[in-house]
Coordinates of C-alpha atoms in Angstrom, one line a residue:
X261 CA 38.7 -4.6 4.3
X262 CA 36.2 -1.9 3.3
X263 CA 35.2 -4.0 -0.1
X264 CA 34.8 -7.2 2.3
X265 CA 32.1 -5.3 4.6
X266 CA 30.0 -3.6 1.6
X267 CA 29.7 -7.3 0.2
X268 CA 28.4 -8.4 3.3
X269 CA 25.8 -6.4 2.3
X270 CA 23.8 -3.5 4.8
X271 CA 24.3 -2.5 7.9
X272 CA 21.9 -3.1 11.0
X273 CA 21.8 0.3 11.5
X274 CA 20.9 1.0 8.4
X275 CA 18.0 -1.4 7.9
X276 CA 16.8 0.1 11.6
X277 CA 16.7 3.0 9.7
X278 CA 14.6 2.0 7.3
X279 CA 12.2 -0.1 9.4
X280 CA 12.0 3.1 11.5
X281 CA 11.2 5.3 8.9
X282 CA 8.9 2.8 6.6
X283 CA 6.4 2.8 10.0
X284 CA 6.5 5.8 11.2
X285 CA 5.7 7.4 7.9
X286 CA 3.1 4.4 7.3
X287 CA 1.4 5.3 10.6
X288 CA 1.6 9.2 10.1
X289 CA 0.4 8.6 6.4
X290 CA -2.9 6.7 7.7
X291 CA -3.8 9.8 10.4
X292 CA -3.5 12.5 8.3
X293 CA -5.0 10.6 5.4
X294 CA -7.8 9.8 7.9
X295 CA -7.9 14.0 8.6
X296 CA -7.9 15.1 5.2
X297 CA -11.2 12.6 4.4
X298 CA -12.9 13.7 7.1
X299 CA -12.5 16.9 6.5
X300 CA -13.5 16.6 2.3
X301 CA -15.9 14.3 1.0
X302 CA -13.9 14.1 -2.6
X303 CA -12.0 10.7 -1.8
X304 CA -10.7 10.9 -5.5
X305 CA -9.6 13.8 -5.5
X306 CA -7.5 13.2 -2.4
X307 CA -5.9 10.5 -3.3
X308 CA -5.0 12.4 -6.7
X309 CA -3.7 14.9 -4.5
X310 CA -1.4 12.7 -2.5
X311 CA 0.6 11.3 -5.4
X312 CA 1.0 14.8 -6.9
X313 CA 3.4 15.6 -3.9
X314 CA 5.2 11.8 -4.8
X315 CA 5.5 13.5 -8.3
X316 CA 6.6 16.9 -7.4
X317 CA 9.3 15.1 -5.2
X318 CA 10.7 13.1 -7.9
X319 CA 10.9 15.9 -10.1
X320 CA 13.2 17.8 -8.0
X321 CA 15.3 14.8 -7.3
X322 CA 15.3 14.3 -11.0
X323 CA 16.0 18.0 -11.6
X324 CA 18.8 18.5 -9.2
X325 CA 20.9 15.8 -10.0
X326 CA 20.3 14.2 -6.5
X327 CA 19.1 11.4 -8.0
X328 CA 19.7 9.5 -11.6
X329 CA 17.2 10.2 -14.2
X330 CA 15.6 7.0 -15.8
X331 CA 16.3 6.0 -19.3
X332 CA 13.1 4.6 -20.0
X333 CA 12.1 3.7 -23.7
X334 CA 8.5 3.8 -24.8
X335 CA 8.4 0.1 -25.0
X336 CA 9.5 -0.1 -21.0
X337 CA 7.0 2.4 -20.3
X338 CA 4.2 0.3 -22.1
X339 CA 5.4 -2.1 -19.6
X340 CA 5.1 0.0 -16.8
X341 CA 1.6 1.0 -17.8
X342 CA -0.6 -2.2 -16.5
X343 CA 1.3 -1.4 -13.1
X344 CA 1.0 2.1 -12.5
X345 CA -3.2 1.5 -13.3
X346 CA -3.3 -1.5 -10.2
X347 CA -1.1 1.3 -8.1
X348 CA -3.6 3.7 -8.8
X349 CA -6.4 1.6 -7.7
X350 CA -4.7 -0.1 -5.1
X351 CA -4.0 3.6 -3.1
X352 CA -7.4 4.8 -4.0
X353 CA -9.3 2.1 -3.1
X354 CA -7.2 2.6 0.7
X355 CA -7.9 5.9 0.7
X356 CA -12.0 5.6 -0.1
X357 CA -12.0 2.7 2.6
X358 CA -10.8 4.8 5.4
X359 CA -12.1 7.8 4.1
X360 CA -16.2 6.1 4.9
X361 CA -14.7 3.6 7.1
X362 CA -12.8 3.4 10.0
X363 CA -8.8 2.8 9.5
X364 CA -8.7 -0.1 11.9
X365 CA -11.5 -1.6 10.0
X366 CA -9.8 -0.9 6.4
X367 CA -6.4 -2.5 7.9
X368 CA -7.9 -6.0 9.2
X369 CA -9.8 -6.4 5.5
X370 CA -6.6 -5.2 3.8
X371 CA -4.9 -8.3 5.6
X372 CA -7.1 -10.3 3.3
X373 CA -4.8 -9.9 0.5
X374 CA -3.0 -12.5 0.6
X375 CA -6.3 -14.8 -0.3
X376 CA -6.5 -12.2 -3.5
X377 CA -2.9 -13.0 -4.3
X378 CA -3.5 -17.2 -3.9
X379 CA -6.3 -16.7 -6.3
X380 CA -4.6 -14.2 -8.8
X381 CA -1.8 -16.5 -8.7
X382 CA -3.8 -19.7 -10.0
X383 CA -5.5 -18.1 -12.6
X384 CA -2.7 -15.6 -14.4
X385 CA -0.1 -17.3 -16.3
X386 CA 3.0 -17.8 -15.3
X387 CA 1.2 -19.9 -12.8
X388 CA 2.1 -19.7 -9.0
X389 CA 1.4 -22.6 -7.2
X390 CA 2.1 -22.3 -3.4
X391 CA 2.8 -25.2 -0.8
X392 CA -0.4 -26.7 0.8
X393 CA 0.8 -24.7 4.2
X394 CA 0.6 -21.3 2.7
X395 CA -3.0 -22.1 1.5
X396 CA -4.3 -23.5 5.0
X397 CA -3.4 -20.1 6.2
X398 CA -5.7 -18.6 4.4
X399 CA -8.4 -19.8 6.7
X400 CA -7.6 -18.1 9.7
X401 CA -6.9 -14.9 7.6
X402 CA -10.6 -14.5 6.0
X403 CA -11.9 -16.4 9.5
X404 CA -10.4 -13.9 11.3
X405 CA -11.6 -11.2 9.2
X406 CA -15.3 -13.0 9.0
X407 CA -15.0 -12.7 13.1
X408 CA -14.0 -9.2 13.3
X409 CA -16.9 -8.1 10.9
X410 CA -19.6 -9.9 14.1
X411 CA -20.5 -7.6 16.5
X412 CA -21.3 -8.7 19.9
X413 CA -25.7 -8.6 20.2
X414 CA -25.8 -7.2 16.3
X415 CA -24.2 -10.1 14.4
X416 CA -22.3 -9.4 11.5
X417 CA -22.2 -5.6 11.1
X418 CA -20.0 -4.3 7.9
X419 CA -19.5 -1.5 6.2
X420 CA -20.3 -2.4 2.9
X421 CA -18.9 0.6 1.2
X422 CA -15.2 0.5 3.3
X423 CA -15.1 -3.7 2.3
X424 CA -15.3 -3.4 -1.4
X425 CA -12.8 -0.4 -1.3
X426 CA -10.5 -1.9 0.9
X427 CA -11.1 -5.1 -1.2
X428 CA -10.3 -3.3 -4.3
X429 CA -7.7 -2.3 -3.0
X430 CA -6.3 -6.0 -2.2
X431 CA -7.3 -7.0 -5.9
X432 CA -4.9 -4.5 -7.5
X433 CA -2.5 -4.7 -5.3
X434 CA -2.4 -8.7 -6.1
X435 CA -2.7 -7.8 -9.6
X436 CA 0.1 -5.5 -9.6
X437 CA 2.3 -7.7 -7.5
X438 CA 1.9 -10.6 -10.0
X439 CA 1.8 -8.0 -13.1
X440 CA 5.1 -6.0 -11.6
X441 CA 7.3 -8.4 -10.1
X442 CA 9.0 -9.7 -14.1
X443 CA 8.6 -5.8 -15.5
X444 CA 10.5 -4.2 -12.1
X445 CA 13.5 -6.6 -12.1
X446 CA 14.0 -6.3 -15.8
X447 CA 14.1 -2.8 -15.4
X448 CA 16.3 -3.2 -12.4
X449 CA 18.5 -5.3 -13.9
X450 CA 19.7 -3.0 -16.4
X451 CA 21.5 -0.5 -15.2
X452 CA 21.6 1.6 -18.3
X453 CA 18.4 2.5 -17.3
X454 CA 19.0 4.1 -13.8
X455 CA 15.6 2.2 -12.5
X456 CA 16.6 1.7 -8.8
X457 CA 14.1 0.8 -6.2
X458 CA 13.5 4.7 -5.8
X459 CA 12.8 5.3 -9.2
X460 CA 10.9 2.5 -9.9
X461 CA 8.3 3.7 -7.3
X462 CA 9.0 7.4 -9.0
X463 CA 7.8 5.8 -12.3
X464 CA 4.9 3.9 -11.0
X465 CA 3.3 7.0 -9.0
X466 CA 3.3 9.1 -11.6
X467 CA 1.8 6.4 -13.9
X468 CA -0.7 6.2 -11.0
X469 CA -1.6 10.0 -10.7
X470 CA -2.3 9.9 -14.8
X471 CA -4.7 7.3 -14.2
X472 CA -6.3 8.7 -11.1
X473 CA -6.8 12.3 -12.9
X474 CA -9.5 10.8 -14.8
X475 CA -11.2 9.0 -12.3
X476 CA -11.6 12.4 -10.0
X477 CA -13.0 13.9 -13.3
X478 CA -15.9 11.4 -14.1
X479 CA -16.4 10.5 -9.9
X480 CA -16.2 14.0 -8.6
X481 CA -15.8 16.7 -10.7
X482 CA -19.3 18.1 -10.7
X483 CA -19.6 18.3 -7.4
X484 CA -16.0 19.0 -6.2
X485 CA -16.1 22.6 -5.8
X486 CA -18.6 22.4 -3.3
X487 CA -17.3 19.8 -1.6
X488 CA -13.8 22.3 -1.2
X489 CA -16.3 25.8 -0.1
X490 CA -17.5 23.6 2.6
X491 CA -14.8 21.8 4.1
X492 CA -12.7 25.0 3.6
X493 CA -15.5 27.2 5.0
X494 CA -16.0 24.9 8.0
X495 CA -12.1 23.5 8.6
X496 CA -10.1 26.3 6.5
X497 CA -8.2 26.4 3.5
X498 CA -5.0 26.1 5.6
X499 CA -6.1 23.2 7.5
X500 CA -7.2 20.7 4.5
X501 CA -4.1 21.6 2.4
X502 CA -1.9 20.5 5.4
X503 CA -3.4 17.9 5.8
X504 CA -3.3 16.2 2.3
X505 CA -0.5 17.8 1.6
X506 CA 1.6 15.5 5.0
X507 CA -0.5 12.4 3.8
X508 CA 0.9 12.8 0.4
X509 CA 4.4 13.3 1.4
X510 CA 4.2 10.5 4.2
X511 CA 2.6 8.4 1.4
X512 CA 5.4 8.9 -0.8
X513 CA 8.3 8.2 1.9
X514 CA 6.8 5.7 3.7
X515 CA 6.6 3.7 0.2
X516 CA 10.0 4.8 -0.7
X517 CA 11.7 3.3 2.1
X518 CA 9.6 0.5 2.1
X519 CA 10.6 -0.5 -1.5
X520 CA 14.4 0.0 -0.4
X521 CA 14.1 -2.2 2.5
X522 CA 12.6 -5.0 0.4
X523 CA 15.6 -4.5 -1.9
X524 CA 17.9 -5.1 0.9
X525 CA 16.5 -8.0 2.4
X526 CA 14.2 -9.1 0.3
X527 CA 10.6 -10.5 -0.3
X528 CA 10.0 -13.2 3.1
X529 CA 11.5 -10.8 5.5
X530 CA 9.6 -7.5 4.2
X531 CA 6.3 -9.5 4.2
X532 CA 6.9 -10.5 8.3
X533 CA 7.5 -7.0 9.1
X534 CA 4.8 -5.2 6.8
X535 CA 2.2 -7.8 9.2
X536 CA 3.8 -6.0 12.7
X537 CA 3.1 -3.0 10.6
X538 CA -0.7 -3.4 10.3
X539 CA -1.3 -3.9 14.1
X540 CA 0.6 -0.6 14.8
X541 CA -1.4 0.9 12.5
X542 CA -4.4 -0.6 14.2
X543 CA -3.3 0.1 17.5
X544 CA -2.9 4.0 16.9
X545 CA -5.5 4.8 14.3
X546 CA -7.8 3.2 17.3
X547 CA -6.4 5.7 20.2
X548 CA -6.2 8.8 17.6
X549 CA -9.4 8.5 16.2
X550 CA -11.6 7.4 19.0
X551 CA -12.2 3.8 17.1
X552 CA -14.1 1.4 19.3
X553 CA -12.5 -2.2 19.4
X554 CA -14.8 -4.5 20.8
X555 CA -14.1 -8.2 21.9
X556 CA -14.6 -9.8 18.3
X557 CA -12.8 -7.4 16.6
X558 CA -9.6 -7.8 18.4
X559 CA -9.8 -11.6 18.3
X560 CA -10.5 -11.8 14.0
X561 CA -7.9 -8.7 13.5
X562 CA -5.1 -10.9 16.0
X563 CA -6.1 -14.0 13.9
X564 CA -6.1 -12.4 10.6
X565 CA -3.0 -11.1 10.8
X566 CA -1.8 -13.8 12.4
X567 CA -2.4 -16.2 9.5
X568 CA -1.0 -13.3 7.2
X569 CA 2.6 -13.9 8.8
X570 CA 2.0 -17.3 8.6
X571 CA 1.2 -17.0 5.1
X572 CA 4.1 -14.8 4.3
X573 CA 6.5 -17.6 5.7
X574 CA 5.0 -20.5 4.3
X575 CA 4.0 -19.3 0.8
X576 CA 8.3 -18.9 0.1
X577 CA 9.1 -22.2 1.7
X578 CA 10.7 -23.9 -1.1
X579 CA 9.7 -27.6 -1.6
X580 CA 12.6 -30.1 -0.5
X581 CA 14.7 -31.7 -3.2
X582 CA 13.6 -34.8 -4.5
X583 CA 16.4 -37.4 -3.8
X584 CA 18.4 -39.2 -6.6
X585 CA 17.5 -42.8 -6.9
X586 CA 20.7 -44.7 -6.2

């Protein structure tokens, strides 16, 4: 009886659970990331920051026994390395968008990844070529992301500086998609190597913060001493650790149960529900932070992300079997 219901595979409470937990640590991650780079103008160095807590975690899980150490050779690390870079930029390029950017704004350009992944699928080998459907749907996404950049008297009115973060962001994070997805299930599939969901995401954010170290050092490391004296002297010390120390550790779940949802019900329905996650997102960062929606924006965002669940369903529509001539 009990063998029958764990094939069945999990429960509804339990994917509640992690839908519950995935957005309310998404939502949490993107307010106090948004307090921690207002309060610091060292974008780098926070998101360095915030995958140190991701490491620290894992390292105690690892340490304790709570959690299976991976077995990793250096050849699967190797592997892992083109990854954890695109993580790296993928979670910096968020953070620098909303750090000089609004978060609303950073959300409705980082709905244009899809249209990064389309491309990044045609011109990496193995090829991925999607139904016709999926790729119509890519022009309400950037439409509605063209209409949400036009301001009502001003015409279009962008941040320059939050769009090509936010769209570096959405290149990596195609690249590492397309890069990750063979490497992650190999892994997976072994079990001598303990690589669960969890520690794949383990593995990949500490790659990430090895790459990221660097960057803070050539971006920021002259001036980032200052930068601490005067948002300590003018927020305390107290204050901005809190606050990228929460990010961090929202980052970290909020990922964590995101990658174990996906694992339980896989790739189409994850996609759906990480769309409904961007409007909540929206919705609050909007309300917390004082960010003005105006007419335009709320039409391109609604149609943007709109096509985005569109495209999530129709890109993994498989194409009908061609019928046996008799």
């Amino acid at each position: 009886m009990g063998s029958s219901t764990a094939a069945s595979g999990p429960s509804s409470l339990k994917l509640v659970g992690l839908v519950a937990a995935w957005y309310a640590g998404n939502t949490l991650y993107n307010i106090y990331n948004k307090k921690a780079t207002n309060m610091i103008h060292a974008h780098w160095f926070v998101a360095a920051a915030q995958l140190v807590v991701g490491v620290v975690w894992s390292m105690v899980m690892w340490g304790t026994g709570m959690r299976k150490t991976p077995n990793l050779t250096a050849s699967d690390i190797a592997a892992c390395v083109p990854i954890g870079l695109f993580a790296c930029l993928a979670h910096a390029g968020s953070v620098l968008a909303m750090g000089v950017g609004a978060v609303s704004f950073a959300q409705i350009v980082k709905a244009c990844e899809p249209a990064f992944a389309a491309v990044i699928g045609l011109l990496l080998p193995p090829i991925d070529v999607k139904p016709m459907l999926a790729y119509a749907m890519l022009i309400p996404i950037v439409g509605g992301v063209g209409l949400a950049c036009v301001k009502e008297g001003k015409g279009v009115d962008i941040n320059v500086t939050a769009f090509a973060w936010a769209s570096m962001a959405n290149m990596a994070a195609a690249l590492k998609g397309k890069m990750g997805g063979s490497v992650t299930k190999s892994l997976k599939g072994d079990k001598s190597k303990n690589m669960d969901s969890a520690n794949v995401y383990a593995v990949m954010n500490i790659i990430s913060f090895l790459f990221n170290v660097p960057m803070v050092v050539i971006a920021e490391m002259d001036t980032l001493q200052v930068e601490w004296d005067k948002a300590t002297a003018e927020h305390g010390a107290q204050a901005l650790i809190i606050n990228i120390a929460l990010s961090g550790f929202f980052f970290y779940i909020y990922n964590e149960f995101a990658f174990a949802f996906t694992a339980n019900v896989g790739a189409v329905t994850s996609s759906v529900l990480n769309t409904a996650k961007r409007v909540i997102i929206i919705v609050v960062s909007s309300i917390v932070f004082v960010e003005p929606m105006e007419r335009n924006t709320v039409i391109g965002s609604a149609i943007a992300i709109c096509g985005t669940f569109a495209y999530s369903l129709a890109s993994k529509v498989k194409p009908a079997a061609k019928k046996k001539k008799a």
